[in-house]
Amino acid sequence: AVAGPDMDLFGDLRRMNKRQLYYQVLNFAMIVSSALMIWKGLIVITGSESPIVVVLSGSMEPAFHRGDLLFLTNFHDDPIRAGEIVVFKVEGRDIPIVHRVIKVHEKGNGNIKFLTKGDNNEVDDRGLYKEGQNWLEKKDVVGRARGFLPYVGMVTIIMNDYPKFKYALLAVMGAYVLLKRES
């Protein structure tokens, strides 16, 4: 009888001693903690709570398409200007929105209010803001687009649209790290 790939996987697990298994688990933990440290470092460097975001809709086409990966900064000393692309969060919505600033109102005391609109949308974003809110303030801004990679974020969209794919991908990656042998 021919052994299938499943039998081979379990055979590898049985042959692995406890020391090897602990080593592989620590390797996996090191990879995860390194990724978290890099993410936290990016947050500090960029001043943005979310330095990298994926465009989830077509509201900013042709500037950005669904699946584009945006790199953000959020330095509070930089003034917000009309024409700039910002990522903002409004009360009552979980997902940040990527749109362009179309109007800015600056008061003498330094208080700034602004209005946004998606390039591909017919109307401004007042309908997206919380009820009774007509303008955004600096506190609503998560970041400002400084660069992008086209379509790199499609993997994120696929994982959100198809949760089974996400779990299968995580299982394959976890099994690879745990079963990978050092040469």
Coordinates of C-alpha atoms in Angstrom, one line a residue:
A1 CA 0.0 0.0 0.0
V2 CA 1.1 3.5 -0.8
A3 CA 1.2 6.0 2.1
G4 CA -0.6 9.3 1.3
P5 CA 0.6 12.7 2.3
D6 CA -1.4 12.7 5.5
M7 CA 0.3 9.5 6.7
D8 CA 3.7 11.0 6.0
L9 CA 2.8 14.2 8.0
F10 CA 1.8 12.2 11.1
G11 CA 4.9 10.0 10.7
D12 CA 7.1 13.1 10.8
L13 CA 5.3 14.3 13.9
R14 CA 5.8 10.9 15.7
R15 CA 9.5 10.8 14.7
M16 CA 10.1 14.3 16.1
N17 CA 11.3 14.2 19.7
K18 CA 10.1 16.7 22.3
R19 CA 13.2 18.8 22.0
Q20 CA 12.8 19.2 18.3
L21 CA 9.1 20.0 18.8
Y22 CA 9.9 22.7 21.4
Y23 CA 12.5 24.2 19.1
Q24 CA 10.0 24.4 16.3
V25 CA 7.4 26.0 18.5
L26 CA 9.9 28.6 19.8
N27 CA 10.9 29.3 16.1
F28 CA 7.2 29.9 15.3
A29 CA 6.8 32.2 18.4
M30 CA 10.0 34.1 17.4
I31 CA 8.5 34.8 13.9
V32 CA 5.2 36.0 15.3
S33 CA 6.9 38.2 17.9
S34 CA 9.3 39.7 15.3
A35 CA 6.4 40.6 13.1
L36 CA 4.6 42.3 16.0
M37 CA 7.8 44.2 16.9
I38 CA 8.2 45.4 13.3
W39 CA 4.5 46.5 13.3
K40 CA 4.9 48.5 16.6
G41 CA 8.1 50.0 15.2
L42 CA 6.3 51.2 12.1
I43 CA 3.6 52.8 14.3
V44 CA 6.3 54.7 16.2
I45 CA 8.2 55.8 13.1
T46 CA 5.1 56.9 11.1
G47 CA 3.0 58.3 13.9
S48 CA 0.0 56.4 12.6
E49 CA -1.9 53.8 14.6
S50 CA -2.2 51.9 11.3
P51 CA 0.8 52.5 9.1
I52 CA -0.3 50.1 6.3
V53 CA -3.9 49.7 5.1
V54 CA -5.6 47.9 2.2
V55 CA -8.1 49.7 -0.1
L56 CA -11.3 47.8 0.2
S57 CA -13.6 49.6 -2.2
G58 CA -13.5 51.3 -5.6
S59 CA -14.4 54.7 -4.3
M60 CA -10.9 56.2 -5.0
E61 CA -10.5 54.9 -8.5
P62 CA -8.6 55.7 -10.6
A63 CA -6.1 57.0 -8.0
F64 CA -6.3 53.7 -5.9
H65 CA -7.9 50.4 -6.8
R66 CA -9.4 47.7 -4.6
G67 CA -6.5 45.7 -3.1
D68 CA -3.9 48.4 -3.3
L69 CA -1.7 48.6 -0.2
L70 CA -1.3 52.1 1.2
F71 CA 1.6 53.4 3.3
L72 CA 0.5 56.0 5.8
T73 CA 2.1 58.7 8.1
N74 CA 0.3 60.8 10.6
F75 CA 2.6 63.6 11.8
H76 CA 0.4 66.1 13.8
D77 CA 2.6 69.1 12.9
D78 CA 1.8 68.7 9.1
P79 CA -1.2 70.8 8.2
I80 CA -4.0 69.0 6.3
R81 CA -4.6 70.5 2.8
A82 CA -7.2 70.1 0.1
G83 CA -6.3 67.5 -2.4
E84 CA -4.5 65.3 0.1
I85 CA -5.6 61.7 0.5
V86 CA -6.4 60.8 4.1
V87 CA -7.5 57.7 6.0
F88 CA -10.1 58.5 8.6
K89 CA -12.3 56.7 11.1
V90 CA -15.7 57.9 12.2
E91 CA -17.7 57.0 15.2
G92 CA -20.0 54.0 14.6
R93 CA -17.8 52.5 11.8
D94 CA -15.2 49.8 12.4
I95 CA -13.4 50.1 9.1
P96 CA -11.3 53.2 8.2
I97 CA -12.2 55.1 5.0
V98 CA -9.6 56.3 2.3
H99 CA -10.8 59.5 0.6
R100 CA -9.5 62.8 -0.6
V101 CA -9.8 66.1 1.3
I102 CA -11.9 68.5 -0.8
K103 CA -12.4 71.5 1.5
V104 CA -10.5 72.8 4.5
H105 CA -11.6 75.4 7.1
E106 CA -8.9 76.8 9.4
K107 CA -9.8 79.0 12.3
G108 CA -7.4 81.6 13.9
N109 CA -6.9 79.4 17.0
G110 CA -5.4 76.6 14.8
N111 CA -8.5 74.5 14.8
I112 CA -9.0 72.7 11.4
K113 CA -12.1 71.1 10.0
F114 CA -12.3 69.5 6.6
L115 CA -14.6 67.6 4.2
T116 CA -13.7 64.5 2.2
K117 CA -15.0 62.7 -0.9
G118 CA -14.1 59.6 -2.8
D119 CA -12.7 60.4 -6.3
N120 CA -15.2 57.9 -7.8
N121 CA -18.2 59.1 -5.7
E122 CA -20.8 61.6 -6.9
V123 CA -21.3 63.3 -3.5
D124 CA -19.1 64.3 -0.5
D125 CA -18.8 62.1 2.6
R126 CA -21.2 63.9 4.9
G127 CA -23.5 60.8 4.6
L128 CA -20.7 58.6 6.0
Y129 CA -19.9 60.7 9.0
K130 CA -21.7 60.1 12.3
E131 CA -25.2 61.7 12.5
G132 CA -25.0 65.4 12.9
Q133 CA -21.4 65.6 11.9
N134 CA -20.7 67.8 8.9
W135 CA -16.9 68.1 9.1
L136 CA -13.9 65.9 10.1
E137 CA -11.2 67.1 12.6
K138 CA -7.6 66.1 12.9
K139 CA -8.5 63.6 15.7
D140 CA -10.5 61.5 13.1
V141 CA -7.5 61.0 10.8
V142 CA -5.7 57.7 11.1
G143 CA -3.1 58.6 8.5
R144 CA -2.2 60.2 5.2
A145 CA -1.3 58.3 2.1
R146 CA 2.4 58.6 1.3
G147 CA 2.8 55.7 -1.1
F148 CA 1.2 52.5 -2.4
L149 CA 1.8 49.1 -3.9
P150 CA -0.8 48.1 -6.4
Y151 CA -3.0 45.0 -5.7
V152 CA -0.7 43.6 -3.0
G153 CA -3.5 43.7 -0.5
M154 CA -5.8 41.4 -2.6
V155 CA -4.6 38.5 -0.3
T156 CA -6.2 40.3 2.6
I157 CA -9.5 40.9 0.7
I158 CA -9.6 37.2 -0.3
M159 CA -9.0 36.1 3.3
N160 CA -11.8 38.4 4.5
D161 CA -14.2 37.2 1.8
Y162 CA -13.4 33.5 2.2
P163 CA -12.6 32.7 5.8
K164 CA -12.0 29.0 5.0
F165 CA -9.1 30.1 2.8
K166 CA -7.6 32.1 5.6
Y167 CA -7.7 29.2 8.0
A168 CA -6.3 26.8 5.4
L169 CA -3.4 29.3 4.7
L170 CA -2.7 29.7 8.4
A171 CA -2.7 25.9 9.0
V172 CA -0.3 25.3 6.1
M173 CA 2.1 28.1 7.3
G174 CA 2.0 26.8 10.9
A175 CA 2.6 23.2 9.8
Y176 CA 5.5 24.3 7.6
V177 CA 7.2 26.2 10.4
L178 CA 6.6 23.4 12.9
L179 CA 7.7 20.6 10.6
K180 CA 10.6 22.4 8.9
R181 CA 13.9 20.8 9.7
E182 CA 17.1 22.7 10.0
S183 CA 19.8 21.6 7.5

